[in-house]
Coordinates of C-alpha atoms and ligand atoms in Angstrom, one line a residue:
M285 CA 5.0 14.1 -28.7
E286 CA 7.6 11.6 -27.4
K287 CA 6.1 9.5 -24.7
K288 CA 7.8 9.3 -21.3
K289 CA 9.2 5.9 -20.2
I290 CA 8.5 4.4 -16.8
K291 CA 10.3 1.4 -15.5
I292 CA 8.3 -0.6 -12.9
T293 CA 9.7 -3.4 -10.9
V294 CA 7.1 -5.8 -9.5
T295 CA 8.3 -8.4 -7.0
G296 CA 6.3 -11.6 -6.5
A297 CA 5.1 -11.2 -10.1
A298 CA 4.1 -14.8 -10.5
G299 CA 1.8 -14.7 -7.5
N300 CA -1.9 -13.9 -7.1
I301 CA -1.6 -10.2 -6.8
G302 CA 1.0 -10.1 -9.6
Y303 CA -1.5 -11.9 -11.9
A304 CA -4.2 -9.3 -11.2
L305 CA -1.7 -6.3 -11.4
L306 CA 0.7 -6.7 -14.3
F307 CA -1.9 -6.5 -17.0
R308 CA -3.3 -3.3 -15.6
L309 CA 0.1 -1.7 -15.4
A310 CA 0.9 -2.8 -19.0
S311 CA -2.4 -1.5 -20.3
G312 CA -1.5 2.0 -19.1
E313 CA -4.1 2.2 -16.4
A314 CA -1.7 3.4 -13.7
F315 CA 0.5 5.9 -15.6
G316 CA -1.8 6.9 -18.4
P317 CA -1.7 6.7 -22.2
D318 CA 1.4 9.0 -22.5
A319 CA 3.8 6.7 -20.6
E320 CA 5.5 3.7 -22.1
I321 CA 6.1 0.9 -19.7
D322 CA 9.1 -1.3 -19.1
L323 CA 8.3 -4.1 -16.6
S324 CA 10.9 -5.8 -14.5
L325 CA 9.6 -8.9 -12.8
L326 CA 11.4 -10.3 -9.8
E327 CA 10.6 -13.7 -8.5
I328 CA 12.3 -16.4 -6.5
E329 CA 14.1 -19.0 -8.6
S330 CA 11.4 -21.7 -8.2
A331 CA 8.7 -19.4 -9.5
L332 CA 10.5 -18.4 -12.7
P333 CA 8.8 -21.1 -14.8
A334 CA 5.4 -19.9 -13.7
L335 CA 6.5 -16.3 -14.3
K336 CA 7.4 -17.3 -17.9
G337 CA 3.8 -18.3 -18.5
V338 CA 2.6 -15.0 -17.2
V339 CA 5.0 -13.1 -19.5
M340 CA 3.7 -15.2 -22.5
E341 CA 0.2 -13.9 -21.6
L342 CA 1.5 -10.3 -21.4
E343 CA 2.9 -10.8 -24.9
D344 CA -0.4 -12.2 -26.1
C345 CA -2.2 -9.1 -25.0
A346 CA -0.1 -7.0 -27.5
F347 CA -0.3 -3.9 -25.2
P348 CA 0.9 -1.0 -27.3
L349 CA 2.4 0.8 -24.3
L350 CA 4.4 -2.2 -23.0
K351 CA 7.9 -1.9 -24.4
S352 CA 10.0 -4.6 -22.5
V353 CA 9.8 -7.2 -19.8
V354 CA 12.7 -8.5 -17.7
Q355 CA 12.2 -11.8 -15.8
T356 CA 14.8 -12.4 -13.0
S357 CA 15.5 -13.8 -9.6
D358 CA 18.4 -11.4 -9.0
P359 CA 17.3 -8.3 -7.0
N360 CA 20.2 -6.2 -8.5
E361 CA 19.0 -6.9 -12.0
G362 CA 15.4 -6.6 -11.0
F363 CA 15.6 -3.1 -9.5
K364 CA 18.0 -1.7 -12.1
D365 CA 16.9 1.8 -13.1
A366 CA 13.5 1.4 -11.6
D367 CA 11.2 4.4 -11.4
W368 CA 8.7 2.5 -9.2
A369 CA 9.3 -0.6 -7.1
L370 CA 6.1 -2.4 -6.2
L371 CA 7.1 -4.8 -3.4
V372 CA 4.4 -7.6 -3.5
G373 CA 6.6 -10.7 -3.2
S374 CA 6.3 -12.3 0.2
I375 CA 4.3 -15.0 1.9
P376 CA 0.6 -14.2 2.6
R377 CA -0.9 -15.2 6.0
K378 CA -3.0 -18.3 6.6
A379 CA -6.3 -18.5 8.3
G380 CA -6.0 -17.8 12.1
M381 CA -2.9 -15.6 11.6
E382 CA -2.6 -11.8 12.1
R383 CA -0.5 -10.0 9.4
N384 CA 2.3 -9.3 11.9
D385 CA 2.8 -13.0 12.5
L386 CA 4.5 -12.8 9.1
L387 CA 7.2 -10.5 10.3
K388 CA 9.8 -13.1 11.0
V389 CA 9.1 -14.9 7.7
N390 CA 8.9 -11.8 5.4
G391 CA 10.9 -9.1 7.1
G392 CA 14.3 -10.3 5.7
I393 CA 13.1 -10.0 2.1
F394 CA 12.8 -6.2 2.6
I395 CA 16.4 -5.9 3.8
T396 CA 17.8 -7.5 0.7
Q397 CA 15.4 -5.6 -1.6
G398 CA 15.9 -2.3 0.3
K399 CA 19.6 -2.5 -0.3
A400 CA 19.2 -3.6 -4.0
I401 CA 16.8 -0.7 -4.7
S402 CA 19.2 1.7 -3.0
N403 CA 22.1 0.5 -5.2
Q404 CA 20.3 -0.1 -8.5
A405 CA 17.1 2.0 -8.8
K406 CA 16.9 5.6 -9.9
P407 CA 17.5 7.9 -6.9
T408 CA 14.0 9.2 -7.6
C409 CA 12.5 5.7 -7.3
K410 CA 9.2 5.4 -5.4
I411 CA 8.7 2.2 -3.3
L412 CA 5.3 0.9 -2.5
V413 CA 5.2 -2.0 -0.1
I414 CA 2.2 -4.3 -0.4
G415 CA 3.7 -7.5 1.2
N416 CA 2.5 -7.9 4.8
P417 CA 2.9 -6.7 7.4
C418 CA 3.3 -3.8 4.9
N419 CA 3.9 -0.9 7.3
T420 CA 6.7 -2.6 9.1
N421 CA 8.2 -4.2 6.0
A422 CA 8.3 -0.7 4.5
Y423 CA 10.0 0.5 7.7
I424 CA 12.6 -2.2 7.2
A425 CA 13.0 -1.4 3.5
K426 CA 13.4 2.3 4.4
A427 CA 16.2 1.5 6.8
F428 CA 18.2 -0.2 4.0
A429 CA 17.3 2.0 1.0
S430 CA 19.6 4.7 2.1
N431 CA 19.9 6.4 -1.3
I432 CA 16.2 6.8 -1.7
P433 CA 14.5 9.8 -0.1
E434 CA 12.3 8.6 2.8
K435 CA 9.4 10.6 1.3
N436 CA 9.4 8.1 -1.6
I437 CA 8.7 5.0 0.5
F438 CA 5.1 4.0 1.1
A439 CA 2.9 1.2 2.4
M440 CA -0.5 0.5 1.0
T441 CA -3.7 1.3 2.9
L442 CA -5.8 2.3 -0.1
L443 CA -7.5 -1.1 -0.1
D444 CA -8.8 -0.3 3.4
Q445 CA -10.0 3.1 2.2
N446 CA -11.8 1.5 -0.7
R447 CA -13.3 -1.1 1.6
A448 CA -14.5 1.6 3.9
A449 CA -16.0 3.6 1.1
A450 CA -17.9 0.6 -0.2
Q451 CA -19.4 -0.2 3.3
L452 CA -20.4 3.4 3.9
A453 CA -22.0 3.6 0.4
E454 CA -24.0 0.4 1.0
K455 CA -25.2 1.5 4.4
A456 CA -26.2 5.0 3.1
G457 CA -27.8 3.5 -0.1
V458 CA -25.7 5.8 -2.3
D459 CA -23.3 5.3 -5.2
V460 CA -19.7 4.6 -3.9
S461 CA -18.5 7.6 -5.9
E462 CA -20.4 9.9 -3.5
V463 CA -18.2 8.8 -0.5
E464 CA -15.1 10.8 0.0
N465 CA -12.3 11.6 2.5
I466 CA -12.0 8.4 4.5
A467 CA -8.8 8.7 6.5
I468 CA -7.2 5.4 7.3
W469 CA -5.0 6.0 10.3
G470 CA -2.1 3.8 11.4
N471 CA -1.4 0.2 10.5
H472 CA -2.7 -2.0 7.7
S473 CA -3.9 -4.4 10.4
A474 CA -6.8 -5.2 12.7
T475 CA -6.0 -2.1 14.7
Q476 CA -6.3 0.4 11.8
Y477 CA -8.7 3.2 12.3
P478 CA -11.0 3.9 9.3
D479 CA -12.1 7.4 10.4
F480 CA -15.7 7.9 9.4
Y481 CA -15.8 11.2 11.3
Q482 CA -13.8 12.8 8.4
A483 CA -15.8 11.1 5.7
T484 CA -18.3 12.8 3.5
I485 CA -21.3 11.4 1.5
N486 CA -22.6 13.7 -1.2
G487 CA -20.4 16.4 0.4
K488 CA -22.2 16.1 3.8
P489 CA -20.6 14.6 6.9
A490 CA -21.1 10.8 6.8
T491 CA -22.3 10.9 10.4
E492 CA -25.2 13.1 9.2
I493 CA -26.2 10.7 6.4
I494 CA -25.7 7.6 8.6
P495 CA -26.9 8.8 12.0
D496 CA -26.3 5.3 13.5
E497 CA -23.1 6.2 15.4
K498 CA -23.1 2.9 17.2
W499 CA -23.0 1.0 13.9
L500 CA -20.2 3.3 12.7
Q501 CA -18.2 2.9 15.9
T502 CA -18.5 -0.9 16.0
T503 CA -19.8 -2.9 13.0
F504 CA -18.3 -0.6 10.4
I505 CA -14.8 -0.4 11.9
E506 CA -14.7 -4.1 12.7
T507 CA -15.8 -5.0 9.2
I508 CA -12.9 -3.0 7.7
Q509 CA -10.4 -4.2 10.3
K510 CA -11.3 -7.8 9.6
R511 CA -12.1 -7.7 5.9
G512 CA -8.8 -9.3 4.8
A513 CA -9.3 -12.2 7.2
D514 CA -12.9 -12.6 6.0
I515 CA -11.8 -12.8 2.4
L516 CA -9.1 -15.2 3.3
S517 CA -11.6 -17.4 5.1
A518 CA -14.1 -17.3 2.2
R519 CA -11.6 -17.7 -0.7
G520 CA -9.0 -19.8 1.0
L521 CA -6.6 -17.2 -0.4
S522 CA -6.0 -13.6 0.5
S523 CA -7.4 -10.7 -1.5
A524 CA -5.7 -10.3 -4.9
A525 CA -7.8 -8.4 -7.5
S526 CA -8.9 -5.8 -5.0
A527 CA -5.3 -5.4 -3.8
A528 CA -4.0 -5.0 -7.3
N529 CA -6.7 -2.4 -7.9
A530 CA -5.5 -0.5 -4.8
V531 CA -1.9 -0.6 -6.2
V532 CA -3.1 1.1 -9.4
G533 CA -5.2 3.6 -7.4
T534 CA -2.2 4.4 -5.1
I535 CA 0.1 5.1 -8.0
R536 CA -2.6 7.4 -9.5
N537 CA -3.1 9.1 -6.2
V538 CA 0.6 9.9 -5.9
I539 CA 1.2 11.1 -9.4
T540 CA -2.0 13.1 -9.9
P541 CA -2.8 16.3 -8.1
T542 CA -5.5 15.6 -5.5
K543 CA -8.8 17.4 -6.1
E544 CA -9.6 20.5 -4.0
G545 CA -10.9 19.5 -0.6
E546 CA -10.2 15.8 -0.9
F547 CA -7.5 13.4 0.4
F548 CA -6.4 9.8 0.1
S549 CA -4.8 7.4 2.5
M550 CA -1.4 5.8 2.4
A551 CA 1.3 4.9 5.0
V552 CA 4.3 7.2 4.9
S553 CA 7.3 7.9 7.1
S554 CA 5.8 10.1 9.8
D555 CA 6.9 13.7 9.9
G556 CA 5.7 13.9 13.5
S557 CA 2.1 14.9 12.5
Y558 CA -0.6 14.1 14.9
G559 CA 1.9 13.2 17.6
I560 CA 3.3 10.1 15.8
E561 CA 7.0 9.6 16.3
K562 CA 9.0 10.7 13.2
G563 CA 10.0 7.8 10.9
I564 CA 7.2 5.4 11.8
M565 CA 5.4 4.2 8.7
F566 CA 1.9 5.4 9.6
S567 CA -1.1 5.7 7.4
Y568 CA -2.4 9.3 7.2
P569 CA -4.7 11.3 5.0
L570 CA -2.6 12.9 2.3
R571 CA -2.7 15.3 -0.6
S572 CA -0.5 15.2 -3.6
D573 CA 0.4 18.0 -6.1
G574 CA 1.4 15.3 -8.6
Q575 CA 5.1 15.4 -7.6
D576 CA 5.1 15.5 -3.8
W577 CA 2.7 14.6 -1.0
N578 CA 1.9 16.2 2.3
V579 CA -0.1 15.1 5.4
V580 CA -3.4 16.8 5.7
T581 CA -3.0 18.8 9.0
G582 CA -5.6 20.3 11.3
L583 CA -8.1 17.5 11.3
E584 CA -9.9 17.4 14.7
H585 CA -10.1 14.1 16.7
N586 CA -12.7 13.5 19.4
S587 CA -11.9 11.2 22.3
F588 CA -13.1 8.1 20.4
S589 CA -10.8 8.8 17.5
K590 CA -7.9 9.6 19.8
E591 CA -8.3 6.3 21.5
K592 CA -8.4 4.4 18.2
I593 CA -5.3 6.2 16.8
A594 CA -3.4 5.5 20.0
A595 CA -4.2 1.8 19.7
T596 CA -2.9 1.5 16.2
Y597 CA 0.1 3.6 17.0
A598 CA 0.9 1.3 20.0
E599 CA 0.8 -1.7 17.7
L600 CA 3.1 -0.1 15.2
L601 CA 5.6 0.8 18.0
S602 CA 5.5 -2.8 19.2
E603 CA 6.1 -4.1 15.6
M604 CA 9.0 -1.7 15.2
S605 CA 10.6 -2.8 18.4
S606 CA 10.3 -6.5 17.4
V607 CA 12.2 -5.9 14.2
K608 CA 15.0 -3.9 15.8
E609 CA 17.3 -6.9 15.4
F610 CA 16.6 -6.8 11.6
L611 CA 17.7 -3.1 11.5
D612 CA 21.1 -3.8 13.2
P613 CA 23.6 -4.0 10.4
K614 CA 25.8 -6.3 12.5
Q615 CA 22.9 -8.9 12.6
C616 CA 22.0 -8.5 9.0
P617 CA 22.9 -10.7 6.1
T618 CA 24.7 -8.6 3.5
Ligands
LIG881 P1 1.2 -15.2 -3.4 O1 1.7 -16.3 -2.5 O2 0.1 -15.6 -4.4 O3 2.4 -14.6 -4.3 C1 3.5 -14.1 -3.7 C2 4.7 -14.3 -4.6 O4 5.8 -13.7 -4.0 C3 5.0 -15.7 -5.0 O5 4.9 -15.9 -6.4 C4 6.4 -16.0 -4.4 O6 7.2 -16.8 -5.2 C5 6.9 -14.5 -4.4 N1 8.0 -14.3 -3.5 C6 8.3 -14.8 -2.3 N2 9.4 -14.3 -1.8 C7 9.9 -13.5 -2.8 C8 11.1 -12.7 -2.8 N3 12.0 -12.8 -1.9 N4 11.4 -12.0 -4.0 C9 10.5 -12.0 -5.0 N5 9.3 -12.7 -5.0 C10 9.1 -13.5 -3.9 O7 0.7 -14.0 -2.5 P2 -0.2 -12.8 -2.9 O8 -1.6 -13.1 -2.7 O9 0.2 -12.2 -4.3 O10 0.2 -11.7 -1.8 C11 1.5 -11.2 -1.7 C12 1.6 -10.3 -0.4 O11 0.7 -9.2 -0.4 C13 1.3 -11.1 0.9 O12 2.2 -10.7 1.9 C14 -0.1 -10.6 1.3 O13 -0.4 -10.7 2.6 C15 0.0 -9.1 0.8 N6 -1.2 -8.3 0.6 C16 -1.2 -7.1 1.0 C17 -2.3 -6.3 0.8 C18 -2.3 -4.8 1.3 O14 -3.4 -4.2 1.2 N7 -1.2 -4.3 1.8 C19 -3.5 -6.8 0.2 C20 -3.4 -8.1 -0.2 C21 -2.3 -8.9 0.0
LIG882 C1 -5.9 -7.8 3.0 O1 -6.1 -6.8 3.7 O2 -6.7 -8.3 2.3 C2 -4.4 -8.3 2.9 O3 -3.6 -7.6 3.8 C3 -4.3 -9.7 3.1 C4 -4.6 -10.2 4.5 O4 -3.8 -11.0 5.0 O5 -5.5 -9.8 5.1

């Protein structure tokens, strides 16, 4: 059987996440053994020498599924015919910063890249934004990627979901695979709401297995909200391997039908579900049929959850309003 071919553009490919991600993409972990991979690696000019070294290492792995690698600093070349655009390239925060402090530094990248994807990528291209603040950067990219359906534009919150699963498993003393259905609502930021009320452990409500609701409402939520900052403070660098792992997992979540009764989290352009303004890049619980995704509807929220969702929504609205100037074509570089 002839294998399908997937062209993946990765920006910031010479950076930390890039180094943890490329080898997993090239090995077939994201798209499976029946897909041949063409990689297109986009970097800034000054990082091209380092990128060359990474590409030598890719060659030295002799991955049977990896068919070609482009190295470029030209977005138009980088996104040509892409099936997936993984937008990692951007500046990470430093200790003491919140992710949205990066908006002025990183936001402009997503204008240029949104336009280049729109002009060069396949019209079916899927865009996953990882560079922070990822929800609002995805919102900017969406505004400029006018040829790409808005349903194909995502920001990553699976890392938060994975972190939450690990913390719940540890508290409950169970294997992490027993924890399911953690909805991350809202922004990939310190206001995100990891919704333990929806989560299950061994098929039972997490709140039944972990009856310490005070811990769930305080320590658990704060641990997830601040996990990125805690890793940054411990490593002196932001998370990279776990972020790359979440990129692979997100791709698999989108391209694989979701198991009956389960869901996964990712930020998508709101369709108005749960009272969120249409078009806001909001993390929701989703299900995929392998081609298309839909927001899981009908989940009940108590007053605690409603308050948390309102807080993360308010932060996203404020981020959106602070980038309005970016979205005005008159103010934008071409
Ligand atoms: P890094 O500094 O190690 O690498 C970033 C790379 O991007 C660098 O090689 C840099 O040259 C490149 N770059 C900068 N501007 C570019 C542009 N315009 N085009 C192409 N490449 C460009 O950083 P990292 O640790 O790999 O993190 C990258 C981003 O991912 C950061 O913004 C970080 O905050 C974010 N991040 C997000 C998540 C998440 O869950 N959404 C998790 C971890 C990190
Ligand atoms: C993370 O959650 O680890 C990333 O968003 C990096 C950061 O700045 O926290």
